[in-house]
């Protein structure tokens, strides 16, 4: 069965304290890994797409990387506005476009 | 900035009642989706819709569920006879052809509470 596991479940950082979020996956065939951000009471907001091991994407203080078994979302010098739940999702060989399998997310809190 | 809009934001219904959740996708998008998120759980795929027909549906999307694009702008999810376990946040999403297969634009969700 295809699975996506995110760790930690929750992460508290001080402003400026860099860290990484982990997304490990066990799938029949990976056709893309996606990172989303979800604010409380809102829908997920797309951040990155990664397709192959070794690929990296960056946006402001966020950098996403991909290996054959996991992905990391690195947050450099976070600010309070980075506080949100970060979701990892995969598309597999068995799924059509837009059929994504999500992890439970990592809830990030950044304190000033 | 264009966005996906959903109504109602919150609906409370009695078990066994029919519910229709409405969505207005981004205007030039062609691919439409419904996802749900039970409180504290993962976001789960329900159904994808393209060219006026269902492309794929999950095991959750049984005969009690249906989707429709009744006109050029709305996309609806109907639950025929609601159950307690249908209580969840339902997200509509859309995607334009110019975006990758996992780059979905989600609405803010409709919270369904079944009593």
Short mmCIF file of C-alpha atoms in Angstrom, two decimals:
data_model
loop_
_atom_site.label_atom_id
_atom_site.label_comp_id
_atom_site.label_asym_id
_atom_site.label_seq_id
_atom_site.Cartn_x
_atom_site.Cartn_y
_atom_site.Cartn_z
CA UNK A 1 0.00 0.00 0.00
CA UNK A 2 1.28 3.46 -0.90
CA UNK A 3 2.16 5.50 2.19
CA UNK A 4 3.42 8.95 3.05
CA UNK A 5 4.77 9.62 6.54
CA UNK A 6 5.80 13.03 7.82
CA UNK A 7 7.92 13.84 10.84
CA UNK A 8 7.92 15.44 13.25
CA UNK A 9 4.19 15.92 13.80
CA UNK A 10 4.89 19.31 15.36
CA UNK A 11 7.93 21.55 15.46
CA UNK A 12 8.48 24.69 17.49
CA UNK A 13 11.29 27.01 16.44
CA UNK A 14 12.56 30.36 17.51
CA UNK A 15 12.67 32.99 14.82
CA UNK A 16 15.91 32.52 12.91
CA UNK A 17 16.40 28.89 14.04
CA UNK A 18 16.80 26.78 10.89
CA UNK A 19 15.48 23.22 10.71
CA UNK A 20 14.18 20.51 8.39
CA UNK A 21 10.91 18.66 7.97
CA UNK A 22 10.91 15.08 6.72
CA UNK A 23 8.59 13.25 4.34
CA UNK A 24 9.25 9.56 3.77
CA UNK A 25 7.29 7.61 1.20
CA UNK A 26 6.68 4.01 0.24
CA UNK A 27 5.00 3.89 -3.12
CA UNK A 28 4.66 1.56 -6.08
CA UNK A 29 6.15 4.12 -8.42
CA UNK A 30 6.72 7.81 -7.79
CA UNK A 31 5.44 10.22 -10.41
CA UNK A 32 5.99 13.36 -8.41
CA UNK A 33 6.31 14.61 -4.85
CA UNK A 34 4.64 17.86 -3.85
CA UNK A 35 4.87 20.18 -0.88
CA UNK A 36 1.94 22.26 0.25
CA UNK A 37 1.40 24.75 3.03
CA UNK A 38 -1.88 24.82 4.96
CA UNK A 39 -2.88 27.68 7.23
CA UNK A 40 -5.56 27.08 9.89
CA UNK A 41 -9.04 26.98 8.38
CA UNK A 42 -7.71 27.21 4.83
CA UNK A 43 -7.09 24.90 1.94
CA UNK A 44 -3.60 23.66 1.05
CA UNK A 45 -1.43 26.03 -0.96
CA UNK A 46 1.02 24.60 -3.46
CA UNK A 47 4.73 25.17 -2.85
CA UNK A 48 6.95 22.77 -4.83
CA UNK A 49 7.07 19.86 -7.23
CA UNK A 50 9.95 17.36 -7.24
CA UNK A 51 10.22 14.56 -9.76
CA UNK A 52 13.57 12.81 -9.41
CA UNK A 53 16.18 12.02 -6.78
CA UNK A 54 18.69 14.81 -6.41
CA UNK A 55 16.27 17.49 -7.48
CA UNK A 56 16.04 20.67 -5.38
CA UNK A 57 13.63 23.60 -5.45
CA UNK A 58 13.86 26.86 -3.54
CA UNK A 59 11.47 29.64 -2.65
CA UNK A 60 12.42 32.37 -0.21
CA UNK A 61 13.38 30.65 3.06
CA UNK A 62 12.24 27.21 1.91
CA UNK A 63 14.21 24.56 0.04
CA UNK A 64 12.82 21.16 -0.89
CA UNK A 65 15.03 18.18 -1.73
CA UNK A 66 14.28 14.64 -2.87
CA UNK A 67 15.97 11.27 -2.49
CA UNK A 68 14.73 7.84 -3.52
CA UNK A 69 12.95 7.32 -0.21
CA UNK A 70 12.29 10.72 1.29
CA UNK A 71 12.04 14.44 0.85
CA UNK A 72 13.14 17.24 3.12
CA UNK A 73 11.78 20.73 3.46
CA UNK A 74 14.55 22.91 4.83
CA UNK A 75 13.55 26.17 6.47
CA UNK A 76 16.33 28.70 6.79
CA UNK A 77 16.04 31.51 9.34
CA UNK A 78 12.27 31.12 9.70
CA UNK A 79 9.96 34.00 10.56
CA UNK A 80 6.67 33.87 12.49
CA UNK A 81 4.76 34.12 9.20
CA UNK A 82 6.20 30.73 8.22
CA UNK A 83 4.03 29.16 10.93
CA UNK A 84 1.66 26.71 9.22
CA UNK A 85 1.15 23.02 8.63
CA UNK A 86 3.36 21.73 5.84
CA UNK A 87 1.95 18.84 3.83
CA UNK A 88 3.79 16.41 1.64
CA UNK A 89 1.92 14.58 -1.12
CA UNK A 90 2.83 12.07 -3.82
CA UNK A 91 1.42 11.03 -7.13
CA UNK A 92 2.01 7.37 -7.93
CA UNK A 93 1.87 5.12 -10.96
CA UNK A 94 -1.59 4.05 -9.91
CA UNK A 95 -3.03 7.55 -9.72
CA UNK A 96 -4.27 9.93 -12.35
CA UNK A 97 -3.24 13.56 -12.50
CA UNK A 98 -4.39 15.35 -9.38
CA UNK A 99 -4.92 12.15 -7.41
CA UNK A 100 -2.51 12.86 -4.61
CA UNK A 101 -1.72 10.88 -1.47
CA UNK A 102 -1.06 13.26 1.41
CA UNK A 103 0.84 12.84 4.63
CA UNK A 104 -0.60 14.08 7.92
CA UNK A 105 1.63 17.11 7.89
CA UNK A 106 4.09 18.84 10.19
CA UNK A 107 2.71 21.73 12.20
CA UNK A 108 5.38 24.39 12.38
CA UNK A 109 5.28 27.17 14.96
CA UNK A 110 7.85 29.95 14.80
CA UNK A 111 8.07 32.17 17.85
CA UNK A 112 9.43 35.71 17.66
CA UNK B 1 -5.54 36.91 -7.90
CA UNK B 2 -7.99 34.24 -9.11
CA UNK B 3 -9.12 31.77 -6.50
CA UNK B 4 -11.37 28.79 -5.96
CA UNK B 5 -14.48 29.69 -3.99
CA UNK B 6 -16.63 27.28 -2.02
CA UNK B 7 -20.06 27.55 -0.44
CA UNK B 8 -21.28 27.07 2.17
CA UNK B 9 -18.35 27.56 4.51
CA UNK B 10 -20.12 25.46 7.13
CA UNK B 11 -23.18 23.24 6.90
CA UNK B 12 -24.86 21.31 9.66
CA UNK B 13 -27.23 18.55 8.62
CA UNK B 14 -29.10 15.61 10.06
CA UNK B 15 -28.03 12.07 9.27
CA UNK B 16 -29.79 10.79 6.17
CA UNK B 17 -30.25 14.22 4.60
CA UNK B 18 -28.91 15.20 1.19
CA UNK B 19 -26.18 17.81 1.01
CA UNK B 20 -24.82 19.75 -1.95
CA UNK B 21 -21.49 21.50 -1.66
CA UNK B 22 -20.70 24.09 -4.29
CA UNK B 23 -17.48 25.25 -5.84
CA UNK B 24 -16.52 27.84 -8.41
CA UNK B 25 -13.14 26.82 -9.83
CA UNK B 26 -10.67 29.26 -11.37
CA UNK B 27 -12.20 30.32 -14.66
CA UNK B 28 -9.72 28.93 -17.21
CA UNK B 29 -9.01 25.71 -15.34
CA UNK B 30 -10.07 22.41 -16.89
CA UNK B 31 -9.43 19.84 -14.17
CA UNK B 32 -11.52 19.71 -11.02
CA UNK B 33 -11.20 17.73 -7.81
CA UNK B 34 -12.83 17.09 -4.47
CA UNK B 35 -10.78 16.16 -1.42
CA UNK B 36 -11.84 15.78 2.18
CA UNK B 37 -10.11 16.09 5.52
CA UNK B 38 -11.60 14.53 8.62
CA UNK B 39 -10.56 16.48 11.70
CA UNK B 40 -7.01 15.58 12.66
CA UNK B 41 -6.58 13.26 9.68
CA UNK B 42 -4.94 13.39 6.28
CA UNK B 43 -6.30 15.19 3.26
CA UNK B 44 -7.88 12.43 1.13
CA UNK B 45 -8.66 12.30 -2.58
CA UNK B 46 -12.30 11.74 -3.49
CA UNK B 47 -12.73 12.36 -7.20
CA UNK B 48 -11.28 14.02 -10.27
CA UNK B 49 -13.35 15.45 -13.13
CA UNK B 50 -12.36 16.47 -16.61
CA UNK B 51 -14.22 17.10 -19.83
CA UNK B 52 -17.57 16.65 -18.10
CA UNK B 53 -16.89 13.24 -16.73
CA UNK B 54 -15.24 11.57 -13.77
CA UNK B 55 -11.60 10.71 -14.46
CA UNK B 56 -10.94 8.80 -11.28
CA UNK B 57 -12.60 8.19 -7.95
CA UNK B 58 -11.41 6.76 -4.68
CA UNK B 59 -12.94 3.99 -2.59
CA UNK B 60 -14.48 6.69 -0.38
CA UNK B 61 -16.50 7.99 -3.33
CA UNK B 62 -19.26 5.39 -3.26
CA UNK B 63 -22.78 5.49 -4.68
CA UNK B 64 -23.83 8.08 -2.10
CA UNK B 65 -21.55 10.64 -3.73
CA UNK B 66 -21.94 12.36 -7.07
CA UNK B 67 -20.39 15.32 -8.83
CA UNK B 68 -21.74 17.61 -11.47
CA UNK B 69 -20.72 20.62 -13.49
CA UNK B 70 -24.18 22.02 -14.15
CA UNK B 71 -22.97 25.09 -16.02
CA UNK B 72 -19.74 26.69 -17.16
CA UNK B 73 -18.70 27.88 -13.73
CA UNK B 74 -19.98 25.66 -10.92
CA UNK B 75 -18.74 22.27 -9.76
CA UNK B 76 -20.81 20.49 -7.13
CA UNK B 77 -20.45 17.55 -4.78
CA UNK B 78 -23.65 15.86 -3.66
CA UNK B 79 -23.93 13.45 -0.78
CA UNK B 80 -27.26 11.69 -1.16
CA UNK B 81 -27.83 10.38 2.36
CA UNK B 82 -25.33 11.68 4.85
CA UNK B 83 -23.76 9.55 7.57
CA UNK B 84 -22.03 10.61 10.76
CA UNK B 85 -18.69 9.62 9.26
CA UNK B 86 -19.18 12.09 6.41
CA UNK B 87 -18.43 14.90 8.85
CA UNK B 88 -15.29 16.52 7.48
CA UNK B 89 -13.87 19.52 5.70
CA UNK B 90 -14.45 19.16 1.96
CA UNK B 91 -12.00 20.91 -0.34
CA UNK B 92 -12.59 21.68 -3.98
CA UNK B 93 -9.51 22.13 -6.17
CA UNK B 94 -8.86 23.02 -9.77
CA UNK B 95 -5.92 22.91 -12.12
CA UNK B 96 -5.13 24.60 -15.37
CA UNK B 97 -3.53 22.80 -18.29
CA UNK B 98 -0.45 24.99 -17.93
CA UNK B 99 0.30 23.59 -14.47
CA UNK B 100 1.87 20.29 -13.47
CA UNK B 101 -0.24 17.31 -12.42
CA UNK B 102 0.21 17.93 -8.69
CA UNK B 103 -0.12 21.72 -8.72
CA UNK B 104 -3.67 22.11 -7.49
CA UNK B 105 -5.40 25.29 -6.40
CA UNK B 106 -7.58 24.58 -3.37
CA UNK B 107 -10.55 26.49 -2.05
CA UNK B 108 -10.96 27.32 1.62
CA UNK B 109 -13.22 24.35 2.18
CA UNK B 110 -16.76 23.58 3.29
CA UNK B 111 -17.08 22.16 6.76
CA UNK B 112 -19.83 19.52 6.95
CA UNK B 113 -21.16 18.46 10.31
CA UNK B 114 -23.57 15.53 10.34
CA UNK B 115 -25.63 15.09 13.51
#
